[in-house]
Short mmCIF file of C-alpha atoms in Angstrom, two decimals:
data_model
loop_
_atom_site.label_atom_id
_atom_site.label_comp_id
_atom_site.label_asym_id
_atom_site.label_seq_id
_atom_site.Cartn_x
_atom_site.Cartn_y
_atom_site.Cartn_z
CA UNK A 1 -1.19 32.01 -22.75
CA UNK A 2 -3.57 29.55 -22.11
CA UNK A 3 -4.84 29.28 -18.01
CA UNK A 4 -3.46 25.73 -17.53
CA UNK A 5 0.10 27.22 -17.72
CA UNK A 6 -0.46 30.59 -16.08
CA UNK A 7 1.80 30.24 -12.93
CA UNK A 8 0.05 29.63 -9.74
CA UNK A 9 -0.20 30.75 -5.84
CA UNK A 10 -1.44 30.74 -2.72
CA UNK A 11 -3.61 33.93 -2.20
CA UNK A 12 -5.56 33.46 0.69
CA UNK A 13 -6.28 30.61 3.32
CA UNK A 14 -9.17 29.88 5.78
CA UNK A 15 -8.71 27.59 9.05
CA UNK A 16 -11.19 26.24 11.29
CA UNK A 17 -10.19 24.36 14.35
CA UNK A 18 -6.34 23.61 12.83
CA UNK A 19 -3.84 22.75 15.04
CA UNK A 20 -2.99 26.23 17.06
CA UNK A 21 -5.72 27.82 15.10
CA UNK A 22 -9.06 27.97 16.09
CA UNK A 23 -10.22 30.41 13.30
CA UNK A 24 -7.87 31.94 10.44
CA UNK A 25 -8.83 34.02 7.62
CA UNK A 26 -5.82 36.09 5.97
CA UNK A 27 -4.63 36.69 2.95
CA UNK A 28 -1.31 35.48 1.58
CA UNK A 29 1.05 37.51 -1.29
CA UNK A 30 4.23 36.39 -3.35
CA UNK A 31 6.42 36.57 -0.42
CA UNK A 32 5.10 35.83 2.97
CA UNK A 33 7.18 36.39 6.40
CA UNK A 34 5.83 34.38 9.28
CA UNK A 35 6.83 35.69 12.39
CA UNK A 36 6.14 35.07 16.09
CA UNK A 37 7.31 33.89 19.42
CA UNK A 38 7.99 29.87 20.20
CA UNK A 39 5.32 27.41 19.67
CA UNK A 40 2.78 30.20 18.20
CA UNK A 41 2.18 27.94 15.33
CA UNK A 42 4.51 29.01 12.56
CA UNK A 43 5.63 25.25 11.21
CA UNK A 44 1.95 24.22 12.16
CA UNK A 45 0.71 27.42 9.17
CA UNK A 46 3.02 25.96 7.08
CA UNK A 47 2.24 22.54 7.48
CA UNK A 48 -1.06 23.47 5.99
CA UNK A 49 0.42 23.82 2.51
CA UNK A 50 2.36 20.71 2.83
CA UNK A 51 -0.79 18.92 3.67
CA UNK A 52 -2.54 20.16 0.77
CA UNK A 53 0.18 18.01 -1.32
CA UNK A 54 0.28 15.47 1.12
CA UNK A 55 -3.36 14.57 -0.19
CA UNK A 56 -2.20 14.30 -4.21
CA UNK A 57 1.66 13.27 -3.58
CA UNK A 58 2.35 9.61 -5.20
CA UNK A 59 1.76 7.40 -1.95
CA UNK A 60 0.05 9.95 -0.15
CA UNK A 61 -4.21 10.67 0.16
CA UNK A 62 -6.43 11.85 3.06
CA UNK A 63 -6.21 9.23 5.33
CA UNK A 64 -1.66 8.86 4.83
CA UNK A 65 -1.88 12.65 5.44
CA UNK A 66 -4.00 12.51 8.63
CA UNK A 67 -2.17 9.37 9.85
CA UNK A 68 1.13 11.18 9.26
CA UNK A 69 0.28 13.97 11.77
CA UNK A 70 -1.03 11.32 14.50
CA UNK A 71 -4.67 11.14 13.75
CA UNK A 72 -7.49 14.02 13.56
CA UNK A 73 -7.20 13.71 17.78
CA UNK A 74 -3.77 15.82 17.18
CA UNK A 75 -5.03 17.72 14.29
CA UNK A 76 -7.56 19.25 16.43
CA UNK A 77 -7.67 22.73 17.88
CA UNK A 78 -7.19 22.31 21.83
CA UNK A 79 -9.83 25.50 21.70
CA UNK A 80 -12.32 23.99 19.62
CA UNK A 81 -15.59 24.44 20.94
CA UNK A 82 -19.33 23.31 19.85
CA UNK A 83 -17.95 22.44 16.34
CA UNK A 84 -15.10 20.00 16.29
CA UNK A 85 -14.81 19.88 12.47
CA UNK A 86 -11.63 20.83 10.94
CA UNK A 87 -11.35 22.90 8.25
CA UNK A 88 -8.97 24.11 5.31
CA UNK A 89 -10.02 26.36 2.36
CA UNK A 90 -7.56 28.18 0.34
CA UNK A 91 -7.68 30.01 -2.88
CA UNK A 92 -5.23 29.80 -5.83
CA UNK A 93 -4.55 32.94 -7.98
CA UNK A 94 -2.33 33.29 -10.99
CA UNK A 95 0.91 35.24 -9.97
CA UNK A 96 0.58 37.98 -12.13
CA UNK A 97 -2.17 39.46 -9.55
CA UNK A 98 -5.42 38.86 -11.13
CA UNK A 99 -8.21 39.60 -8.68
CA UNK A 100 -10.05 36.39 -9.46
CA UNK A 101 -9.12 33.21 -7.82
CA UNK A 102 -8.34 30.40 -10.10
CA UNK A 103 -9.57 27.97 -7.82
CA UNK A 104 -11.14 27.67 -4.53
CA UNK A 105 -10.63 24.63 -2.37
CA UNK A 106 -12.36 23.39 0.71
CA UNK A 107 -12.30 20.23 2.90
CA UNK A 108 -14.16 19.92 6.32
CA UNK A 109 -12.86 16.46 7.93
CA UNK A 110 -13.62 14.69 11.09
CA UNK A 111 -13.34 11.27 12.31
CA UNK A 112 -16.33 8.79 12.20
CA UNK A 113 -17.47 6.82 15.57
CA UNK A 114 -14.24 4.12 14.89
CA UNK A 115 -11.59 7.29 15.06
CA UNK A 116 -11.05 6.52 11.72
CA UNK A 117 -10.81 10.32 8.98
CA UNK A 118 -13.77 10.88 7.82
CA UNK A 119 -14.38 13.86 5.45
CA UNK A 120 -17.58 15.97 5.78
CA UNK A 121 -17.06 18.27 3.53
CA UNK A 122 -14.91 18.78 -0.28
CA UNK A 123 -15.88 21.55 -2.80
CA UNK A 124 -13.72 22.64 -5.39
CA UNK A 125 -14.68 25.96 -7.69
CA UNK A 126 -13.19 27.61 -10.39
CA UNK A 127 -13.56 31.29 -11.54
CA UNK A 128 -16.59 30.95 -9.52
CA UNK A 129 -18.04 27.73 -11.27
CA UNK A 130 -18.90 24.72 -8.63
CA UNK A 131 -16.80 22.17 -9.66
CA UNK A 132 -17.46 19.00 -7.22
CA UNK A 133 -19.45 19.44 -3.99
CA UNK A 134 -19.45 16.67 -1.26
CA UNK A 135 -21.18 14.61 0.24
CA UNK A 136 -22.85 13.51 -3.11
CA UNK A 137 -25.55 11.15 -3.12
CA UNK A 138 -23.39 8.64 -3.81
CA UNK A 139 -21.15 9.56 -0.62
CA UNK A 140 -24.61 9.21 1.28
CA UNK A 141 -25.70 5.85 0.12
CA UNK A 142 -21.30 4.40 0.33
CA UNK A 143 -20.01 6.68 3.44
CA UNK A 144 -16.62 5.02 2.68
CA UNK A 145 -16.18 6.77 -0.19
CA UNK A 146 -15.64 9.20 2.28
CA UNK A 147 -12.95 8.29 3.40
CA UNK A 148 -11.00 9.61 0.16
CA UNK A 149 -11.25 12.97 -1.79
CA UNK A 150 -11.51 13.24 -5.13
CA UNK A 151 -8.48 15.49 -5.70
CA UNK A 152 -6.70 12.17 -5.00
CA UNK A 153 -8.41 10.18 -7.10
CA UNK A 154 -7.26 10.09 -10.58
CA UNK A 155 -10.36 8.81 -11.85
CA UNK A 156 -11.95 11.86 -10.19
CA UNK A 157 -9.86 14.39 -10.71
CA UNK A 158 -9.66 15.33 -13.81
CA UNK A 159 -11.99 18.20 -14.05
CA UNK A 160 -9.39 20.11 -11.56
CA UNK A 161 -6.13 18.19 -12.26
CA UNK A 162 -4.91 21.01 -12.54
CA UNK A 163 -5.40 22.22 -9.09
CA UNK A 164 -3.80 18.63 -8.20
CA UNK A 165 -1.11 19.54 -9.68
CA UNK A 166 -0.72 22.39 -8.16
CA UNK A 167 -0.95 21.01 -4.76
CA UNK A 168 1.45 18.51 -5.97
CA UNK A 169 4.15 21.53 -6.86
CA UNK A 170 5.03 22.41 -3.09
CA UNK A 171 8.10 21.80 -1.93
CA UNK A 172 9.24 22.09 2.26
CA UNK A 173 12.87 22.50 3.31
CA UNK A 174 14.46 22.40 6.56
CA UNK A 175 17.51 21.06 5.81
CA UNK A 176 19.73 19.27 8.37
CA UNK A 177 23.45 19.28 7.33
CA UNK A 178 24.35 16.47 9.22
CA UNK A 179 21.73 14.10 7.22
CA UNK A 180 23.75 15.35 4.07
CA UNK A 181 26.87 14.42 5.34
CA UNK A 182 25.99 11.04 6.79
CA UNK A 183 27.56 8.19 4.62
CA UNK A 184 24.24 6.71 4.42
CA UNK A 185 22.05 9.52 3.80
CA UNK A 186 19.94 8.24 0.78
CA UNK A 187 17.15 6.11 2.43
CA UNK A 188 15.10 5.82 -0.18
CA UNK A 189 12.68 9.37 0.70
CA UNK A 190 12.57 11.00 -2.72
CA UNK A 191 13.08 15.51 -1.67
CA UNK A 192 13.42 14.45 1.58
CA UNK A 193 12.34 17.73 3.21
CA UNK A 194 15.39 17.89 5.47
CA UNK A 195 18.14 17.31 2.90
CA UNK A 196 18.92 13.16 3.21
CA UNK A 197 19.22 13.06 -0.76
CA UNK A 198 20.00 16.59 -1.45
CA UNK A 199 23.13 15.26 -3.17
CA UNK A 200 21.23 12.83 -5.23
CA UNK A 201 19.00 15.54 -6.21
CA UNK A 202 21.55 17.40 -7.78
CA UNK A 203 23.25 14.47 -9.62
CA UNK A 204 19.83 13.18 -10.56
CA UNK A 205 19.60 16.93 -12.11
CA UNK A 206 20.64 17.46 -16.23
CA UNK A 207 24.23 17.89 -16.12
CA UNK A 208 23.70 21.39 -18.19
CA UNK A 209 21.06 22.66 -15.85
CA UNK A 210 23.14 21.57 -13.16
CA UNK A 211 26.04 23.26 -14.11
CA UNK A 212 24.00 26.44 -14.23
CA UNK A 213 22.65 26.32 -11.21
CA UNK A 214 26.02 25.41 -9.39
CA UNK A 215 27.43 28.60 -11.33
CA UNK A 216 24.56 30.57 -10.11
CA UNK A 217 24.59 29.46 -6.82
CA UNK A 218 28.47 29.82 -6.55
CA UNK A 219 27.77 33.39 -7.29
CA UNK A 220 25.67 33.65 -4.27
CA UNK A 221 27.32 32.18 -2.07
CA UNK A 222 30.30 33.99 -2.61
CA UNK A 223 29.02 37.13 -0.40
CA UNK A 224 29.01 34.66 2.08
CA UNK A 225 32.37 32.54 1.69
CA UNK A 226 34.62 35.11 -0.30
CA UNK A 227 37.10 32.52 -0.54
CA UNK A 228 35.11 29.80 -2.43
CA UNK A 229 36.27 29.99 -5.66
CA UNK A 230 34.78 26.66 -6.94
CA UNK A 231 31.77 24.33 -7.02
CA UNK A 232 31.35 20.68 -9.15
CA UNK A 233 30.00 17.65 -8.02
CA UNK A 234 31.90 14.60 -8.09
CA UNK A 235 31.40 10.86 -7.02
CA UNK A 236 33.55 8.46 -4.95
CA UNK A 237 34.77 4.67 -5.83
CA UNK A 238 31.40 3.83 -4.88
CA UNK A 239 29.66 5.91 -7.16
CA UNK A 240 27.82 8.36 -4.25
CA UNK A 241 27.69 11.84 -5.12
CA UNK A 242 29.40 14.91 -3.32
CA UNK A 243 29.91 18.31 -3.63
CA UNK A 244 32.98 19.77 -3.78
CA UNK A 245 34.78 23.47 -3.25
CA UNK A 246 37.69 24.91 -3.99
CA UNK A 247 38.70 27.55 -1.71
CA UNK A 248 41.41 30.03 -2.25
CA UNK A 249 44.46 30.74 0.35
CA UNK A 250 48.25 30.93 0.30
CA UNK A 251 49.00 28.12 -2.43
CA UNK A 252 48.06 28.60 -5.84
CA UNK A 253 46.04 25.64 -6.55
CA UNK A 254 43.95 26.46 -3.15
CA UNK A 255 42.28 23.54 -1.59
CA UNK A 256 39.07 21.34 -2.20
CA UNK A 257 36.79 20.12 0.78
CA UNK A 258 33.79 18.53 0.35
CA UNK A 259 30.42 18.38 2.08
CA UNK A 260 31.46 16.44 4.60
CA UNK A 261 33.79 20.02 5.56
CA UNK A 262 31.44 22.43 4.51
CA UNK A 263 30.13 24.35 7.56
CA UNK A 264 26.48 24.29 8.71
CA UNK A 265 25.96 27.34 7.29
CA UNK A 266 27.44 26.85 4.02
CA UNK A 267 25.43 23.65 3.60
CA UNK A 268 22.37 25.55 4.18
CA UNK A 269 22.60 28.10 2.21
CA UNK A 270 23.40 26.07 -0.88
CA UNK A 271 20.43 23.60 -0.23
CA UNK A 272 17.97 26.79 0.50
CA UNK A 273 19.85 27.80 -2.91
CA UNK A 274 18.97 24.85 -4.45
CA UNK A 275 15.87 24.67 -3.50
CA UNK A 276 15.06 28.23 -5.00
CA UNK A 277 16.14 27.29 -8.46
CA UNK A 278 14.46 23.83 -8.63
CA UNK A 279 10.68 24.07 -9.26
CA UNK A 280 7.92 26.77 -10.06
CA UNK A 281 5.55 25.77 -7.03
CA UNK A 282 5.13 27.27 -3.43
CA UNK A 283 8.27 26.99 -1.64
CA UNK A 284 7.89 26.19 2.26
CA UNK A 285 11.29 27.54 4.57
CA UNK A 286 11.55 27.17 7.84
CA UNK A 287 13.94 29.65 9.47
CA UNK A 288 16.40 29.86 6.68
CA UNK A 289 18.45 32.20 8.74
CA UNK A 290 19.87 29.28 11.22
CA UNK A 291 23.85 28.96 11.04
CA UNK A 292 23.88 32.24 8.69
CA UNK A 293 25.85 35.67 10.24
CA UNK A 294 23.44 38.62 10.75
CA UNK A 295 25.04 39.97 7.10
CA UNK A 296 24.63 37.59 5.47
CA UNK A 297 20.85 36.86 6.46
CA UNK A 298 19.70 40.34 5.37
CA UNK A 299 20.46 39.63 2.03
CA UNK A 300 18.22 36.71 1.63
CA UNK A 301 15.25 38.88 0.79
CA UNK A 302 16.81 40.35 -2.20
CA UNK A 303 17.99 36.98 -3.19
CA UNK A 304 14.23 35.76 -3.16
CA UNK A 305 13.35 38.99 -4.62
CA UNK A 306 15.39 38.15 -7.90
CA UNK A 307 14.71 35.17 -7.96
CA UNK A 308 10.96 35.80 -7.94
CA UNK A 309 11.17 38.35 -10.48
CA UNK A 310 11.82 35.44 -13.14
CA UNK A 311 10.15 32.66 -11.87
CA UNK A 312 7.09 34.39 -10.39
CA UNK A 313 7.45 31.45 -7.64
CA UNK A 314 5.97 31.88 -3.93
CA UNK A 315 7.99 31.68 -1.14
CA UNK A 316 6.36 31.42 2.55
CA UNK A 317 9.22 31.86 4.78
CA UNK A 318 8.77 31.67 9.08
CA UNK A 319 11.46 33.54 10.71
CA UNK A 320 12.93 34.85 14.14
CA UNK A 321 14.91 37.24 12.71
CA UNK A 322 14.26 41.04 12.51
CA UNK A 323 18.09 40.72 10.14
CA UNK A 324 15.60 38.83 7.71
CA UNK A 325 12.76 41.73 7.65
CA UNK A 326 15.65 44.29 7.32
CA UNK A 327 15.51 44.94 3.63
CA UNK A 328 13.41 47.90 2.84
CA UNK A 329 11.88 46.11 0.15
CA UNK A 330 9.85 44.16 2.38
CA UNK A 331 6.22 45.27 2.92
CA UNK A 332 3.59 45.20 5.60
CA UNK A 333 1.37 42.78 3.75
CA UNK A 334 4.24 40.57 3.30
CA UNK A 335 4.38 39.87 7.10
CA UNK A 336 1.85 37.79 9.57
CA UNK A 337 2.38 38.54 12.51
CA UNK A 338 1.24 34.91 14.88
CA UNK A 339 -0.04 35.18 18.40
CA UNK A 340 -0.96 33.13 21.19
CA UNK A 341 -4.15 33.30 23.11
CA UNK A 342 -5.66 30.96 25.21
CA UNK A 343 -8.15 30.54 22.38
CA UNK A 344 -5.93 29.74 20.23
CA UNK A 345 -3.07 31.74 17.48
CA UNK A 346 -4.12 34.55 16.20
CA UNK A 347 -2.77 35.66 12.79
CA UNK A 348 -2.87 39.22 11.42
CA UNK A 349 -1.06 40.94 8.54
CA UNK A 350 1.48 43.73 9.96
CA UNK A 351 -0.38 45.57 7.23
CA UNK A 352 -3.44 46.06 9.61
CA UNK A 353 -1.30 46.99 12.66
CA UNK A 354 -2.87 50.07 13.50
CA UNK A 355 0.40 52.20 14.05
CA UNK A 356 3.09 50.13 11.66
CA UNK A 357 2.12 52.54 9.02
CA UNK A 358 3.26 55.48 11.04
CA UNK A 359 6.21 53.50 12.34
CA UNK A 360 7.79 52.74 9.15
CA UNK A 361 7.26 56.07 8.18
CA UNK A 362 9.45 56.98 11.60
CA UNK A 363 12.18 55.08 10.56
CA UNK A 364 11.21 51.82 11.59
CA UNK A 365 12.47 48.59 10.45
CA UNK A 366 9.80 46.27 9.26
CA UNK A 367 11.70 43.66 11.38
CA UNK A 368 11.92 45.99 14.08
CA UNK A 369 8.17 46.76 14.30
CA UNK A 370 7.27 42.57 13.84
CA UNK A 371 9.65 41.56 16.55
CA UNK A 372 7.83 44.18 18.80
CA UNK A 373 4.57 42.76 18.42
CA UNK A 374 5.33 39.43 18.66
CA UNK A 375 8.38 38.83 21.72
CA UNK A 376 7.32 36.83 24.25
CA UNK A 377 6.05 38.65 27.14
CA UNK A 378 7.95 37.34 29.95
CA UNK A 379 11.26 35.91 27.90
CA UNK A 380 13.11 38.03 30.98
CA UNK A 381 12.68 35.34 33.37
CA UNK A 382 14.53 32.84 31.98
CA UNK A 383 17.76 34.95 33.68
CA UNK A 384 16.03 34.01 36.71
CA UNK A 385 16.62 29.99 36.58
CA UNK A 386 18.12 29.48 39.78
CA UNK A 387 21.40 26.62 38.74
#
């Protein structure tokens, strides 16, 4: 198999100055749990990855991605100190483990005297091999040019298109059920990350793939909702999409409800379903376990799991739930634990936890020993609000 279609992930990232982070450096495996208290920084990690595609998506680049989060101002570390740049390096591994990165990618940005992004550093490497290293001399005798990378630029690009690409391949969800169920949900956002045209993504999707999937993900959800017994998508007079179910009770033919009935739950688990099943690149959830009973939560793990196990696709998941780190097939490295300091988030793997080890061994739950490390100190006095 030729490297260009070797399936890709993230295997480590480097931060400098990023949002709650003053200074990250972790490594990151197939599966990555993201746990810690309230406003630690765990859609803020995330939204690293969705930057990275932010800079190749079709109407996107460095300065829409910056301008999307509010300007570097926002972007900025509250604890930065002397050095004010921000930086983002991550490498890219193939998924079956090989020690050497694919790629290496870096970008140091600032702004320039008018506020306006200004990039002061882009590198890209492969296997080791310096691919593009900025400024250039060019950069230094046009400083606008610096206001765009090259792994935006198609005419620049093509020596790592691939890395593009790759960059390209991540996918966030967060999905709100009551943008799926509002009449007018398509407005125009193609993989809207919280679920406006989830519908139109499945009817946009080959009627025999989607018929798989629906099969597949009617199988799932079944643990959930015993009582489904049915899933198609259908359209109205107007020609909008819906999903549909069939569930079972005292009359033979059962009943059919469609999204617009579904419960929160049940929406959620079918677009976080979905969602596993459509693409190959890094997949981005946030909380998956919201609207979802204790039960059935636990079981998302192994449902990852399997699904991983074919597609060999990353999954970087931020959680509150010690029900989600229940499975015993979750390891230590699989889990960063996120904490706040007044100089900023620190992130660790639970894997470096001096005593997990030991704990685990005792019996421990790897959602047990997380949630220890990472509850909020003084979460008591909220009972103390006087009414």
């Amino acid at each position: 198999m030729a490297k260009s279609e070797v399936p890709c992930r993230f295997s480590a990232v480097r931060l400098k100055n990023w949002k709650n982070f003053q200074s990250v450096e972790v490594e990151l495996p197939a599966r990555v749990f993201l746990v810690g208290p309230n406003a630690s920084g765990k859609s803020n990690l995330l939204d690293v990855f969705r930057f990275l595609r932010d800079l190749v998506a079709p109407g996107g680049g460095f300065q829409a991605a910056v301008e999307r989060r509010h300007g570097v101002k926002a972007l900025r570390c509250l604890a930065a100190r002397k050095d004010p740049n921000i930086e983002i390096s991550v490498c890219v591994s193939p998924t079956d483990g090989s020690a050497t990165p694919f790629w290496e990618y870096t970008l140091v940005f600032n702004q320039d005297s008018h506020r306006r992004p200004q990039i002061r550093q882009e590198s890209v490497r492969r296997d080791g091999q310096v691919l593009l290293q900025r400024p250039t001399k060019e950069d230094e005798r046009d400083p606008d040019r610096l206001s765009q990378t090259h792994i935006e630029q198609i005419t620049m690009n093509q020596p790592f298109r691939e890395l593009a690409k790759f960059f390209e391949s991540v996918h966030y969800l967060h999905l709100v059920p009551q943008l799926v169920r509002e009449p007018d949900r398509a407005s125009g956002r193609p993989r809207d990350p919280y679920g406006s045209d989830f519908l139109e993504q499945v009817a946009s999707t080959h009627e025999k793939t989607r018929t798989a999937r629906l099969k597949r993900i009617l199988s799932a959800l079944q643990v959930a909702v015993p009582q489904l017994s049915a899933i198609e998508l259908q359209r109205d007079v107007k020609g909008a999409p819906h999903l549909r179910g069939r569930y079972e009770h005292w009359r033979a033919q059962g009943a059919w409800q469609t999204e617009e009935q579904f419960s929160d739950g049940t929406l959620r688990l079918m677009g976080l379903l979905w969602a596993i099943l459509d693409g190959t690149g890094p997949l981005l959830l946030e909380e998956p376990e919201l609207s979802l009973h204790p039960e059935v939560v636990r079981y998302i793990p192994l449902m990852f799991a399997r699904v991983q196990s074919r597609k060999r696709r990353q999954i970087l998941i931020s959680t509150h739930s010690p029900e989600m780190l229940h499975d015993e097939g979750i390891g230590l490295n699989e889990v960063l634990l996120l904490r706040p300091t007044p100089e900023g988030t620190v992130v660790q793997s639970l894997a470096r936890v001096q005593e997990a080890a030991a704990l685990l061994s005792g019996g421990s739950t790897v959602g047990e020993i997380a949630m220890a490390h990472t509850r909020p100190e003084k979460a008591q006095q909220l009972a103390r609000l006087e009414p």
